[in-house]
PDB file of C-alpha atoms in Angstrom:
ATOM      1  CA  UNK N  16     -24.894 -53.930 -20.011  1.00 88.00           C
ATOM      2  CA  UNK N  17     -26.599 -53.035 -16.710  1.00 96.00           C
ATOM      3  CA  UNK N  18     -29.707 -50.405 -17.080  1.00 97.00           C
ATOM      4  CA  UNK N  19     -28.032 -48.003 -14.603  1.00 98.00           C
ATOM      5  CA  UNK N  20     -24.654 -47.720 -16.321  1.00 98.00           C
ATOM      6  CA  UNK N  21     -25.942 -47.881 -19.853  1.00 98.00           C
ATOM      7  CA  UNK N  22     -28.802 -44.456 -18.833  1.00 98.00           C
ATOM      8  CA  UNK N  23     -25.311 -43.177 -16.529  1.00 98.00           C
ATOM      9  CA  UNK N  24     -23.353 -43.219 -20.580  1.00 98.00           C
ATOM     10  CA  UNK N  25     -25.980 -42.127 -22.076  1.00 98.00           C
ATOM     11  CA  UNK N  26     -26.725 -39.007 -20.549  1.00 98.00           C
ATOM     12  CA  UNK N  27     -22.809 -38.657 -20.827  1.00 98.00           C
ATOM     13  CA  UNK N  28     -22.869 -38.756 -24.537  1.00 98.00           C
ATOM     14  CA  UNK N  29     -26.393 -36.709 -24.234  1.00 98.00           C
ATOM     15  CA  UNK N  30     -24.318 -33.660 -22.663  1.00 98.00           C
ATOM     16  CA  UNK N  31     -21.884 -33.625 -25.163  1.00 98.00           C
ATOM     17  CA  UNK N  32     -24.135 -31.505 -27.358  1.00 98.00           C
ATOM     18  CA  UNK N  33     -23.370 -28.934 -25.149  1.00 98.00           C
ATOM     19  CA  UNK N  34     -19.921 -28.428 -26.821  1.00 98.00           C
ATOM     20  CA  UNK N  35     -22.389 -27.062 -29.479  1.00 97.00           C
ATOM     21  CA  UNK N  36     -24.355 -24.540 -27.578  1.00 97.00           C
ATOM     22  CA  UNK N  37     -22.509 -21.601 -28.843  1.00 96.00           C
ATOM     23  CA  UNK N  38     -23.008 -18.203 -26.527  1.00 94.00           C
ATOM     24  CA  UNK N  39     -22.621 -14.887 -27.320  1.00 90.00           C
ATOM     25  CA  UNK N  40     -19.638 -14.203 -25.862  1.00 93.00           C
ATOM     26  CA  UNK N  41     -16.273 -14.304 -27.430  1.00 94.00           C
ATOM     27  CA  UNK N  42     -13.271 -15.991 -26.254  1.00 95.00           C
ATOM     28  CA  UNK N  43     -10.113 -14.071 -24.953  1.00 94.00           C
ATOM     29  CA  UNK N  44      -8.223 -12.395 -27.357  1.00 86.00           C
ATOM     30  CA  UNK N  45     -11.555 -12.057 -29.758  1.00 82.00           C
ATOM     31  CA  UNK N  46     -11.351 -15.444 -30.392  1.00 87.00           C
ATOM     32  CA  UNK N  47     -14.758 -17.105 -31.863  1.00 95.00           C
ATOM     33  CA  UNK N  48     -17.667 -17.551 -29.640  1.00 96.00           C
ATOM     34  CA  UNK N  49     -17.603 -20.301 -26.706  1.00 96.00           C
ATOM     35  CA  UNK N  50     -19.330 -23.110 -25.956  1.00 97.00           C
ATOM     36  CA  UNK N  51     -21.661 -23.505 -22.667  1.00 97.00           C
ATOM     37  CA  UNK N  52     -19.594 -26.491 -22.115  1.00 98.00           C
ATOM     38  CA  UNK N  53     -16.160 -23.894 -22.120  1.00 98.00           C
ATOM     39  CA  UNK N  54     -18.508 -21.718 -20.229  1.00 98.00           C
ATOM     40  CA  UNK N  55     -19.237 -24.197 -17.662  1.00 98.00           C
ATOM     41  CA  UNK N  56     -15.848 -25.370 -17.402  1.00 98.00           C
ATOM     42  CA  UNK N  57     -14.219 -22.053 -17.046  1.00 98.00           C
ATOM     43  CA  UNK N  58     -17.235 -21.176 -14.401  1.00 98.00           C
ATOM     44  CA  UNK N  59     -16.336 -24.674 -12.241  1.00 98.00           C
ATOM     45  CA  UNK N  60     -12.550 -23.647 -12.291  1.00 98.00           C
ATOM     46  CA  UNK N  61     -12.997 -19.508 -11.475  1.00 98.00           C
ATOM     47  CA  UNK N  62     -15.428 -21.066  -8.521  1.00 98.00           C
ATOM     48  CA  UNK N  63     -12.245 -22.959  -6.982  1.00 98.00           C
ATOM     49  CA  UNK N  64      -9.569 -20.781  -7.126  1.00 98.00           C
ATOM     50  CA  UNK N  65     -12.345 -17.689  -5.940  1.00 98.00           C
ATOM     51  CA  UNK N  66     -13.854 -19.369  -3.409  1.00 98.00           C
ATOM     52  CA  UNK N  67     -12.191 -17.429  -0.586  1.00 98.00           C
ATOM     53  CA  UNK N  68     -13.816 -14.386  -1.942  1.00 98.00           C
ATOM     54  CA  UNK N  69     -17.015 -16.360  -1.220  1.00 98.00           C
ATOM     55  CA  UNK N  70     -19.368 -13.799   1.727  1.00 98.00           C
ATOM     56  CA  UNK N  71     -20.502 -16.944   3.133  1.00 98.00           C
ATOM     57  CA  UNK N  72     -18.841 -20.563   3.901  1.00 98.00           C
ATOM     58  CA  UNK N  73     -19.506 -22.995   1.049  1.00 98.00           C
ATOM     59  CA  UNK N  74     -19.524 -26.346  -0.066  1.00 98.00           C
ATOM     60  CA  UNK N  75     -17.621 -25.704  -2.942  1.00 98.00           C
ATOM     61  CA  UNK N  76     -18.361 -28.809  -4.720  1.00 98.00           C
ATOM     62  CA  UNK N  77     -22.071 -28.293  -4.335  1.00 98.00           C
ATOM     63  CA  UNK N  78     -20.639 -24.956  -6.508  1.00 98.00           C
ATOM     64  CA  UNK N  79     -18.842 -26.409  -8.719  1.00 98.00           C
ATOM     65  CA  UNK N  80     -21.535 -28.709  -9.904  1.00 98.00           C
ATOM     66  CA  UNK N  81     -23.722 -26.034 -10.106  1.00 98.00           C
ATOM     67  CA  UNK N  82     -21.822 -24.374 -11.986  1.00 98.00           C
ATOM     68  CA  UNK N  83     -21.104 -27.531 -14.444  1.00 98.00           C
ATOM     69  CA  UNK N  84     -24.748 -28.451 -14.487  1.00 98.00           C
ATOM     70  CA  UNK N  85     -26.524 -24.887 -14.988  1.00 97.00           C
ATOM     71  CA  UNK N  86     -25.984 -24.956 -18.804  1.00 97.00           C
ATOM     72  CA  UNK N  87     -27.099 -28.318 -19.727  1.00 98.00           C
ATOM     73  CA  UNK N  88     -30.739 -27.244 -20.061  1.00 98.00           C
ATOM     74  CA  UNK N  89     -29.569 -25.186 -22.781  1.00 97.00           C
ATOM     75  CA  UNK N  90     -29.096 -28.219 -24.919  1.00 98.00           C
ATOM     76  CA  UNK N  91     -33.027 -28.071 -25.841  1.00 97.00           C
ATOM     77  CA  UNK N  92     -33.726 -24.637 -24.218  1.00 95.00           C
ATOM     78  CA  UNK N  93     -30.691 -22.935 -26.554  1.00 91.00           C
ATOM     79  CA  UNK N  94     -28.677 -19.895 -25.049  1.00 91.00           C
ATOM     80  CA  UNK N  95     -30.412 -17.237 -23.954  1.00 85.00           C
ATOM     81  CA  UNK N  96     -28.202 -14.196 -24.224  1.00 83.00           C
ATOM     82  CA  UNK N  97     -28.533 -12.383 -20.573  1.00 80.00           C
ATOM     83  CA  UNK N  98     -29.796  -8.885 -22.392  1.00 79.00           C
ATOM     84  CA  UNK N  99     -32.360 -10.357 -24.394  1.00 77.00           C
ATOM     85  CA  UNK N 100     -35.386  -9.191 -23.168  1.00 79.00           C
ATOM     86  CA  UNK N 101     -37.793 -11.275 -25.377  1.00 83.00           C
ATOM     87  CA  UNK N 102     -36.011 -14.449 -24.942  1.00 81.00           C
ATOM     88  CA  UNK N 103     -35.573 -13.847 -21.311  1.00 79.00           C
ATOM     89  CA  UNK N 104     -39.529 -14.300 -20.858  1.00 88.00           C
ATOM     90  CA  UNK N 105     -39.913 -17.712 -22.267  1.00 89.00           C
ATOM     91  CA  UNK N 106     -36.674 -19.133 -20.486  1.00 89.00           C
ATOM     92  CA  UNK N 107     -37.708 -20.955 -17.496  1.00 91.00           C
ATOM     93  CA  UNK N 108     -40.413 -22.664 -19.426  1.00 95.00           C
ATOM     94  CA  UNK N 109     -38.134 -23.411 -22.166  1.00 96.00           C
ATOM     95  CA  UNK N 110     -35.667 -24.759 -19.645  1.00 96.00           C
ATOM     96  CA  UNK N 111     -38.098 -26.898 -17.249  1.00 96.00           C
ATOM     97  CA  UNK N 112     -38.836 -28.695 -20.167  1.00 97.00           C
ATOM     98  CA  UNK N 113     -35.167 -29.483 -21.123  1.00 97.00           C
ATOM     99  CA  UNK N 114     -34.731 -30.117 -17.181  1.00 98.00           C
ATOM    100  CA  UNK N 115     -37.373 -32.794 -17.569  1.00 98.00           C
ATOM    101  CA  UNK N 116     -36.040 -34.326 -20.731  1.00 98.00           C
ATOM    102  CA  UNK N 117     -32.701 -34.527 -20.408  1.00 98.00           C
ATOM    103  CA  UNK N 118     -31.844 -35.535 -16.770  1.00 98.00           C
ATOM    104  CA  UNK N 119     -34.164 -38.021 -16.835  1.00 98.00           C
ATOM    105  CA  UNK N 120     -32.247 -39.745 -18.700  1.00 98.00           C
ATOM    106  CA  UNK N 121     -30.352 -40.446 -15.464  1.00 98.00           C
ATOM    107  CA  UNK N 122     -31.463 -43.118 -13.068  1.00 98.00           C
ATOM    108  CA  UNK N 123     -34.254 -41.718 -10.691  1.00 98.00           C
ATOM    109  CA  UNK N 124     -31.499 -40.997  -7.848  1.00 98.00           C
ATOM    110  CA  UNK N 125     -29.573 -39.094 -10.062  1.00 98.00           C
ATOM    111  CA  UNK N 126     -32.153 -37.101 -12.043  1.00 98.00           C
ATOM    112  CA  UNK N 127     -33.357 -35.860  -8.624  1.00 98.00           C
ATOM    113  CA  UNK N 128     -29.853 -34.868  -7.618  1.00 98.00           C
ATOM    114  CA  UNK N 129     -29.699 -33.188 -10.867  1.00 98.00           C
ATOM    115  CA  UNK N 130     -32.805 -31.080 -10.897  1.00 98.00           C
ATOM    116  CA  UNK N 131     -32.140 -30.227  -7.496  1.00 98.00           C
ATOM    117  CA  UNK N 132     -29.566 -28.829  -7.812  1.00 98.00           C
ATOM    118  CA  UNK N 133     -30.234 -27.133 -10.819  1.00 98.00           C
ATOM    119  CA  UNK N 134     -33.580 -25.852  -9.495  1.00 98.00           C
ATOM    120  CA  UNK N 135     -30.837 -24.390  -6.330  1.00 98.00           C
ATOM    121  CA  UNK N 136     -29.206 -23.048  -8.756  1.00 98.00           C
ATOM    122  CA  UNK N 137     -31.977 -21.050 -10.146  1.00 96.00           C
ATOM    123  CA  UNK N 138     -33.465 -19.992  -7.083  1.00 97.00           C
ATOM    124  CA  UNK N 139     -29.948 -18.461  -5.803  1.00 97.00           C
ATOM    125  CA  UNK N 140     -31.030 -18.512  -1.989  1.00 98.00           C
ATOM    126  CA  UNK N 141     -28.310 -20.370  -0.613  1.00 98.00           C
ATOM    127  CA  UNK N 142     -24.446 -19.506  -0.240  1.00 98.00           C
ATOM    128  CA  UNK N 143     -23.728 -22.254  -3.136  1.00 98.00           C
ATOM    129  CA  UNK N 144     -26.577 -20.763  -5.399  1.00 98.00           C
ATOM    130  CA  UNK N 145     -25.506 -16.993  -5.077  1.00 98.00           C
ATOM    131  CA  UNK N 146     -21.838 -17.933  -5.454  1.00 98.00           C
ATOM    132  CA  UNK N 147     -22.326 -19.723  -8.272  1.00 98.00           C
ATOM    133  CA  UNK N 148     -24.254 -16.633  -9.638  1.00 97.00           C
ATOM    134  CA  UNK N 149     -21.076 -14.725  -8.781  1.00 98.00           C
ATOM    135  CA  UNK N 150     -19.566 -16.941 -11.212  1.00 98.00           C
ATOM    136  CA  UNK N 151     -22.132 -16.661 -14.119  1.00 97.00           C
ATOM    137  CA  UNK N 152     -22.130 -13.149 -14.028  1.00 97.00           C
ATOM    138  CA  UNK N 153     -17.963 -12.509 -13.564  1.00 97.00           C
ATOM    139  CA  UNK N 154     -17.123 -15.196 -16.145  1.00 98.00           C
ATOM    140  CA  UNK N 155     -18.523 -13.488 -19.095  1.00 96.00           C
ATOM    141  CA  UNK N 156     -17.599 -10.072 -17.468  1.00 96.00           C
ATOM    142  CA  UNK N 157     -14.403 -10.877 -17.639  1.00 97.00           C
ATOM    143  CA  UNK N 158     -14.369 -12.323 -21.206  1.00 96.00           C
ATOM    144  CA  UNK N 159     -15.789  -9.418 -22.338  1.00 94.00           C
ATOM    145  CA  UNK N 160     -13.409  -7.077 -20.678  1.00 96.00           C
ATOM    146  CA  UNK N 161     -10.628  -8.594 -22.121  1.00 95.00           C
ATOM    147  CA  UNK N 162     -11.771  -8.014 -25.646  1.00 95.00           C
ATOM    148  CA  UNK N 163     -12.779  -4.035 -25.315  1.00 94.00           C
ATOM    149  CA  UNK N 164     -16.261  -4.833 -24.307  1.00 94.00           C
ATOM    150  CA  UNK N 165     -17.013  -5.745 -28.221  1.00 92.00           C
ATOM    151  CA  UNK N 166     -19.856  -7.875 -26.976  1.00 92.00           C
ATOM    152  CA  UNK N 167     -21.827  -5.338 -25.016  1.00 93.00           C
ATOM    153  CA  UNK N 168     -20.842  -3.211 -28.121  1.00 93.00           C
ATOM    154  CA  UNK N 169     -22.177  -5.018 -30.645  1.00 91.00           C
ATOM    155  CA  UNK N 170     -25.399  -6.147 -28.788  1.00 90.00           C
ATOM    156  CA  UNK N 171     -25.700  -1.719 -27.617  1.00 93.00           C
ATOM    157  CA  UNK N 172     -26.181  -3.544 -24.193  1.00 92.00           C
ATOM    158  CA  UNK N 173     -26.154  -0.446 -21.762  1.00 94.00           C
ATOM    159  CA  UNK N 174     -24.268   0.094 -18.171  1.00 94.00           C
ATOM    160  CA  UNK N 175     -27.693  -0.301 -16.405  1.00 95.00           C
ATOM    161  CA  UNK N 176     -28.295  -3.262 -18.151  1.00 93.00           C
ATOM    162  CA  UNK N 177     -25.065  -4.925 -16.960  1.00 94.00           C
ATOM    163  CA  UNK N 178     -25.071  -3.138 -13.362  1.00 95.00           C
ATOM    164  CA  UNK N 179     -28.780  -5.095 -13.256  1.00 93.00           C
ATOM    165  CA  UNK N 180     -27.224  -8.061 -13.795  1.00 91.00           C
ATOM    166  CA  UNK N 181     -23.792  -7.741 -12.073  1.00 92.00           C
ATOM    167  CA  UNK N 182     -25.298  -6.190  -8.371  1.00 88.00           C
ATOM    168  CA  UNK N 183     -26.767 -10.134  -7.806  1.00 89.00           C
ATOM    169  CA  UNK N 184     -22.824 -10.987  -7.859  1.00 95.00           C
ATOM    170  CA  UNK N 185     -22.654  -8.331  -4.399  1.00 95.00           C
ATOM    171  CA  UNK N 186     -24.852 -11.524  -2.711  1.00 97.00           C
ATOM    172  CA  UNK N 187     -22.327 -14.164  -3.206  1.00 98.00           C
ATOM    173  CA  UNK N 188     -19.079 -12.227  -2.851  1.00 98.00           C
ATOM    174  CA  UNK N 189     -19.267  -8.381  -2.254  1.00 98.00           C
ATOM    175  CA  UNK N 190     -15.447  -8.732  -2.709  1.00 98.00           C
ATOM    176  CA  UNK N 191     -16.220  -9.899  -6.507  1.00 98.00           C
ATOM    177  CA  UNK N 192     -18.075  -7.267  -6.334  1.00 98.00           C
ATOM    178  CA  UNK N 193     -15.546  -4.473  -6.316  1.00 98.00           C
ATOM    179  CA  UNK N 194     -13.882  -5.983  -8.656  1.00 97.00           C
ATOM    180  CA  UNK N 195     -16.744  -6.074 -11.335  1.00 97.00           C
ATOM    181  CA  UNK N 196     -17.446  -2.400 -10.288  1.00 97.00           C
ATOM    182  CA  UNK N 197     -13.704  -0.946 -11.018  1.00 97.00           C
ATOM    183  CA  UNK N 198     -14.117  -3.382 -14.936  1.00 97.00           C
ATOM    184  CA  UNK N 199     -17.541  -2.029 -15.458  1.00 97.00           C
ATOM    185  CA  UNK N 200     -16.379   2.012 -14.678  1.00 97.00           C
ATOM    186  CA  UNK N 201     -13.442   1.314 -16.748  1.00 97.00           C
ATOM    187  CA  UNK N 202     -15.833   0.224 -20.054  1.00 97.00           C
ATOM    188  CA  UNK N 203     -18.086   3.011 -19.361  1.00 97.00           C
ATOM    189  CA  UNK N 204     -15.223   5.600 -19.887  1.00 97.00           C
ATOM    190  CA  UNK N 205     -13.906   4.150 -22.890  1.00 96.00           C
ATOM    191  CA  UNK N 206     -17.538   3.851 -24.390  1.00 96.00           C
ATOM    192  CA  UNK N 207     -17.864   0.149 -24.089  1.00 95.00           C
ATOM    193  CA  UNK N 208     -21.358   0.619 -22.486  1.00 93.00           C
ATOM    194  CA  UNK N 209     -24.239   3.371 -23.262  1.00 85.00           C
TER     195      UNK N 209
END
């Protein structure tokens, strides 16, 4: 088999263990937890049919891999739940190294590709980056709102918490935006957030 196709397959089995990244939040309908791979997906597909709501024009497959690519890391690095303050501070180390290890795996061209735009991704400076943020941050939201905000519940994650989080979505689609707003008001009234 030729070098290029057999590292190409084996980073494709490689990112398979990402169906076994397990999040925090539940599925619709309080189903069990999802996946980063689910998470990913459903991110990619929310970034298509969205991407009018977009504040700036966009290459929306430069988004959509973004948004299938940001997770992979956490096949070394783990999920790091967005309110966790003490796992927060060790996650871009813990993910630079997975960055490292597991797209090079890829031939060079491809690695590069990879980490850049991964490393886009993280940096959230241009129109791709911050809309795929909108995505990170609505996905979830949305998940969560459809269960009676049982995550945020469980975790006693507080409004502030979540508006911290939720006002970077106002930089890739202020639209979005309003829409997070009206779901977040609605939890804080019925006691879903402190």
């Amino acid at each position: 088999m030729d070098t290029r196709i057999k590292q190409q397959l084996s980073f494709a089995l490689e990112i398979d263990k990402l169906k076994n990244i397990f999040r925090q939040t539940h599925l619709s309908g309080n189903g069990r937890s999802e996946n980063d791979a689910e998470h990913s997906w459903h991110m990619a597909i929310m970034a298509y049919i969205l991407k009018e709501y977009a504040n700036e024009k966009i290459d929306i497959t430069r988004v959509m891999l973004m948004c299938l690519l940001h997770d992979i890391v956490e096949i070394d690095a783990g999920d790091t739940y967005a309110y966790d303050a003490e796992m927060l501070s060790s996650q871009k180390e813990r993910e630079d190294a997975a960055k490292e290890r597991i797209f090079s795996i890829l031939p060079e061209s491809q690695k590069n590709e990879f980490i850049a735009l991964f490393d886009e991704f993280e940096a959230c400076e241009t129109a791709e980056a911050k809309f795929a943020r909108a995505m990170d941050n609505l996905q979830p939201l949305l998940l969560n709102h459809s269960n009676n905000g049982s995550d945020w519940r469980k975790h006693k994650v507080t409004a502030e918490q979540v508006y911290n989080r939720q006002n970077k979505t106002k930089a890739g689609s202020s639209t979005l935006f309003e829409v997070t707003d009206a779901i977040l008001k609605e939890n804080i009234k019925k006691g879903n957030l402190q």
